[in-house]
mmCIF file with all atom_site columns, C-alpha atoms in Angstrom:
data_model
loop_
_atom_site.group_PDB
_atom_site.id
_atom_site.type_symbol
_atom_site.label_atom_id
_atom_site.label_alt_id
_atom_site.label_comp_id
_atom_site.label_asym_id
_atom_site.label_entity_id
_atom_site.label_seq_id
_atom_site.pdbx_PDB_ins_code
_atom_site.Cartn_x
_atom_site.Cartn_y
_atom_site.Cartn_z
_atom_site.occupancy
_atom_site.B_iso_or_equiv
_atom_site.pdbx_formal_charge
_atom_site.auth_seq_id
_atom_site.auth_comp_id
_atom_site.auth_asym_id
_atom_site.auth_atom_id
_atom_site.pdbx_PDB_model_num
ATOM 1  C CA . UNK A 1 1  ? 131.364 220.843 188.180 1.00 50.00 ? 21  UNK A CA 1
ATOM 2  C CA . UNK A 1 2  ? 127.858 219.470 188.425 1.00 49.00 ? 22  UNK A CA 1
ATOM 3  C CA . UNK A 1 3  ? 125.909 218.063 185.419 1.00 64.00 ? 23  UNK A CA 1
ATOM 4  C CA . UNK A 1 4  ? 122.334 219.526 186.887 1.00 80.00 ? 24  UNK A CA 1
ATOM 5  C CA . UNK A 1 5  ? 120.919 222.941 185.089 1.00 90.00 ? 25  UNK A CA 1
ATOM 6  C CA . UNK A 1 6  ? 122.804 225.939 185.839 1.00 94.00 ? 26  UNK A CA 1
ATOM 7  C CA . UNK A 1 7  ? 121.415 229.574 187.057 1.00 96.00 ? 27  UNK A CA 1
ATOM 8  C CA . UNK A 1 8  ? 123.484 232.559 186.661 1.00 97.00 ? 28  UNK A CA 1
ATOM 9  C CA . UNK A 1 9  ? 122.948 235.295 189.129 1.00 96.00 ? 29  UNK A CA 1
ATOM 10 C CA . UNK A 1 10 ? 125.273 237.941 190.592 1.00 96.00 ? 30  UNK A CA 1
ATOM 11 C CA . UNK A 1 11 ? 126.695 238.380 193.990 1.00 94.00 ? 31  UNK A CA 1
ATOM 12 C CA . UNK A 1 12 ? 125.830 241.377 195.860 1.00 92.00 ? 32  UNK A CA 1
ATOM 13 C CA . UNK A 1 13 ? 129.327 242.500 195.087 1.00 92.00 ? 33  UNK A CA 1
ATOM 14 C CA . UNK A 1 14 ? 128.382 241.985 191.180 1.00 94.00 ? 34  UNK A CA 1
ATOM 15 C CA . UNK A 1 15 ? 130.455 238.803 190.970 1.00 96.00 ? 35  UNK A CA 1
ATOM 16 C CA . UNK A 1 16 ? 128.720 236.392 188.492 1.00 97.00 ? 36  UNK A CA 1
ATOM 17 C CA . UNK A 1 17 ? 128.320 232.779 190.066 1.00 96.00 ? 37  UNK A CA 1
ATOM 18 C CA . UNK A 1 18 ? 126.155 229.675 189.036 1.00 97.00 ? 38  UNK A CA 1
ATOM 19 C CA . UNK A 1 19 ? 124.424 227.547 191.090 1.00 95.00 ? 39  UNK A CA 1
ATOM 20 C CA . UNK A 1 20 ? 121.336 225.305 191.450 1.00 94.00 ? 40  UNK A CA 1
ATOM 21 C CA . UNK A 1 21 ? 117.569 227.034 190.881 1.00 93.00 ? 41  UNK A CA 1
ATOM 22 C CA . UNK A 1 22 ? 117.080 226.881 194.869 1.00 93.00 ? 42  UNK A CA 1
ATOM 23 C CA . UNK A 1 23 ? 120.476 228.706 195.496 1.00 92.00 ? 43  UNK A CA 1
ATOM 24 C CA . UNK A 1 24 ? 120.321 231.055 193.022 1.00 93.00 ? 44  UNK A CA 1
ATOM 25 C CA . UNK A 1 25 ? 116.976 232.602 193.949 1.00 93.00 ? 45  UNK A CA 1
ATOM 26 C CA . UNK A 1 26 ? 118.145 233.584 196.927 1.00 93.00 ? 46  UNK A CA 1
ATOM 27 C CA . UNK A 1 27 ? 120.106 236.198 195.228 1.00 92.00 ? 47  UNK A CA 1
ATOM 28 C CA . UNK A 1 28 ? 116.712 237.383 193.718 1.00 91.00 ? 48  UNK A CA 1
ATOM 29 C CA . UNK A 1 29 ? 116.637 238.008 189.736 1.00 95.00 ? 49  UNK A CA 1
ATOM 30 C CA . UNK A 1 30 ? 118.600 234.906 188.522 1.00 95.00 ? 50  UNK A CA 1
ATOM 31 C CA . UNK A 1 31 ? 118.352 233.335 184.733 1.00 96.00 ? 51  UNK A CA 1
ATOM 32 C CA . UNK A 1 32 ? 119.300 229.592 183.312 1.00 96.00 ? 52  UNK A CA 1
ATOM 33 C CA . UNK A 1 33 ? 122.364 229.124 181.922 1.00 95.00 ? 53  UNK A CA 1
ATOM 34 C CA . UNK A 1 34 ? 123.732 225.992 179.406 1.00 93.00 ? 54  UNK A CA 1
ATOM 35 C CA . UNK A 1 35 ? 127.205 227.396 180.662 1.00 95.00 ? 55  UNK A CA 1
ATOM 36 C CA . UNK A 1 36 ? 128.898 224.817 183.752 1.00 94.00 ? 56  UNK A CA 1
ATOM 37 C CA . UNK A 1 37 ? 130.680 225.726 187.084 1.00 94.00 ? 57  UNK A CA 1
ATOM 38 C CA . UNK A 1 38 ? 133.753 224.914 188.908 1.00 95.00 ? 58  UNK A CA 1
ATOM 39 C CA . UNK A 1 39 ? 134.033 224.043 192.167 1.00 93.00 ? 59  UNK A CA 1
ATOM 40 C CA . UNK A 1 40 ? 133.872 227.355 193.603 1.00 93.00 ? 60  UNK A CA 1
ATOM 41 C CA . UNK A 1 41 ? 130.701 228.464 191.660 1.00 93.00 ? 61  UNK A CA 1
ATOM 42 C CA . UNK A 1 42 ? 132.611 230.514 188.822 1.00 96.00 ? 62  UNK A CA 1
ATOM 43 C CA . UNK A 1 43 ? 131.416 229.990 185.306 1.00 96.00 ? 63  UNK A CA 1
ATOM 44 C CA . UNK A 1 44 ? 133.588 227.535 183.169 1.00 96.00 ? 64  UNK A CA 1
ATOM 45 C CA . UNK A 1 45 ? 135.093 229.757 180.156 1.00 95.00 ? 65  UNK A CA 1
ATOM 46 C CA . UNK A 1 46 ? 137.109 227.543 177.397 1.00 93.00 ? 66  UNK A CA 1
ATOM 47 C CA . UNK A 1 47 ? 138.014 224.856 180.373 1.00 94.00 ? 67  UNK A CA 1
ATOM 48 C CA . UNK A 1 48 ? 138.992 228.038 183.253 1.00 94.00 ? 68  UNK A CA 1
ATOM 49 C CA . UNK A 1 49 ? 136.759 228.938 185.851 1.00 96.00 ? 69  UNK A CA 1
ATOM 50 C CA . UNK A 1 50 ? 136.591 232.578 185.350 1.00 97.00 ? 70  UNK A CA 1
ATOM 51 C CA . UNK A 1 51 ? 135.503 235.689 188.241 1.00 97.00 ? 71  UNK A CA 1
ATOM 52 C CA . UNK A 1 52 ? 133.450 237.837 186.288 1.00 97.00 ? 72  UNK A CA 1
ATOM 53 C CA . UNK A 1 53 ? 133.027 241.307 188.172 1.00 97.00 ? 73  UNK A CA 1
ATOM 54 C CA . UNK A 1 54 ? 130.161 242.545 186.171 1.00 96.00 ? 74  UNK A CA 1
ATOM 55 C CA . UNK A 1 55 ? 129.781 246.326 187.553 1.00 94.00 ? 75  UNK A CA 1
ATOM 56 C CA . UNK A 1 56 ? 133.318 246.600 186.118 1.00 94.00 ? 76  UNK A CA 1
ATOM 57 C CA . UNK A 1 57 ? 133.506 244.372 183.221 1.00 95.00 ? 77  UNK A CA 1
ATOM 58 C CA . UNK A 1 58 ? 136.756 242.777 184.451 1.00 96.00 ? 78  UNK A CA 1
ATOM 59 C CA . UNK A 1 59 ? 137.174 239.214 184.072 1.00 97.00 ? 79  UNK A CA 1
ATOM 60 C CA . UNK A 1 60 ? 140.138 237.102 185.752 1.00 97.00 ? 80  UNK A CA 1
ATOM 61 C CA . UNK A 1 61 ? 141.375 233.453 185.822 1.00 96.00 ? 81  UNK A CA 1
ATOM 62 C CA . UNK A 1 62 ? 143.557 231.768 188.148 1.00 92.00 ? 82  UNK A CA 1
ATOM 63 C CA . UNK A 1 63 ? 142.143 233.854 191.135 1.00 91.00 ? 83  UNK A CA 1
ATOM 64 C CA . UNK A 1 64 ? 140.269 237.226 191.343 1.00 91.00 ? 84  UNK A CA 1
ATOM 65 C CA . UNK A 1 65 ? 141.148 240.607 191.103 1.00 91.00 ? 85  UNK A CA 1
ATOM 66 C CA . UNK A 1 66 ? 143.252 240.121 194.294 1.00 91.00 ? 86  UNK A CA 1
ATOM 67 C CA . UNK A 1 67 ? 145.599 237.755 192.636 1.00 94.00 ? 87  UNK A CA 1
ATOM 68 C CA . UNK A 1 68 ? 144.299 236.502 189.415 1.00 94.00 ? 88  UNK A CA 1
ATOM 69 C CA . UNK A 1 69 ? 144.851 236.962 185.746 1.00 95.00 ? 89  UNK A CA 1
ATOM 70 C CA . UNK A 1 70 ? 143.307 240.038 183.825 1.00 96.00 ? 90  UNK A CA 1
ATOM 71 C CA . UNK A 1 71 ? 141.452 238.732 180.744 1.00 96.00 ? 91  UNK A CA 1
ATOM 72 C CA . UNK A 1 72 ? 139.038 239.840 178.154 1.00 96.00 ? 92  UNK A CA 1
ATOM 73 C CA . UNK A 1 73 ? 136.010 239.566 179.260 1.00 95.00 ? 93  UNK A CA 1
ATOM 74 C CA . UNK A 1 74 ? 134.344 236.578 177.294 1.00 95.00 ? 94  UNK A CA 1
ATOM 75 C CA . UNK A 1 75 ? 131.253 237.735 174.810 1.00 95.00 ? 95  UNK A CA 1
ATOM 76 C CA . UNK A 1 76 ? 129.280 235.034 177.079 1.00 95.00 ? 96  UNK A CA 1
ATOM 77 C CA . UNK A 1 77 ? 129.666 236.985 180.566 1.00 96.00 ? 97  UNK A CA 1
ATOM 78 C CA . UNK A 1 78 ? 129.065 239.773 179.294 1.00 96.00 ? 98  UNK A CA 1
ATOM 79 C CA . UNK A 1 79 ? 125.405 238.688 177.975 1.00 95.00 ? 99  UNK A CA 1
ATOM 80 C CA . UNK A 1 80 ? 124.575 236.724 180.351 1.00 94.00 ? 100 UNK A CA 1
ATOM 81 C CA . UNK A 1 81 ? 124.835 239.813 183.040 1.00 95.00 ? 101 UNK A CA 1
ATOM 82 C CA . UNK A 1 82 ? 123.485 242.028 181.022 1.00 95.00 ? 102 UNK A CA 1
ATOM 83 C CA . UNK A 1 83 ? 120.251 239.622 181.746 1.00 94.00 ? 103 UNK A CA 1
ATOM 84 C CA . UNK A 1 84 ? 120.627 240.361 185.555 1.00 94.00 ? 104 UNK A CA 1
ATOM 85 C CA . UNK A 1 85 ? 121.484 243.714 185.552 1.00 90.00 ? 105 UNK A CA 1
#
C-alpha cells in the first residue's frame, strides 16, 4: 500500500487498478483517487483489496473472477469508473 496520491484507471480488460500519476497515464484517461492500493494494484475496499471488472459491474475479493469472492459492487467503484468510462 503506498502513502503517495493514487490514480484510478482501467485495464484494457476493464479491470480498475491504482497506481502512481506516471503509471497510470499510460493507460490513457486516468483520474485521482483519495482511495489506497494493495500490493497488487487493486483498490482497498473496507480493509480488502477488491478486482473491480467495470464492463460487468462484478466486484470480487480474495482473488478474481477465476477464484475469488462475488461481492456487491461498492458505491465507490462504481463512481469512480463511471469517471473513466
Amino acid at each position: 500500500m503506498s502513502t503517495k496520491p493514487r490514480f484510478a484507471f482501467l485495464s484494457k480488460d476493464g479491470i480498475l487498478r491504482l497506481h502512481d500519476e506516471e503509471h497510470a497515464s499510460q493507460h490513457g484517461k486516468h483520474v485521482q483517487t483519495s482511495l489506497t492500493d494493495d500490493e497488487s494494484g487493486y483498490p482497498v475496499v473496507e480493509g480488502q483489496g477488491v478486482v473491480y471488472y467495470a464492463y460487468e459491474d462484478n466486484a470480487y475479493v480474495k482473488g478474481n473472477k477465476g477464484d475469488g469472492q462475488l461481492i456487491p459492487t461498492p458505491l465507490v467503484l462504481k463512481q469512480l469508473a463511471a469517471e473513466l468510462l
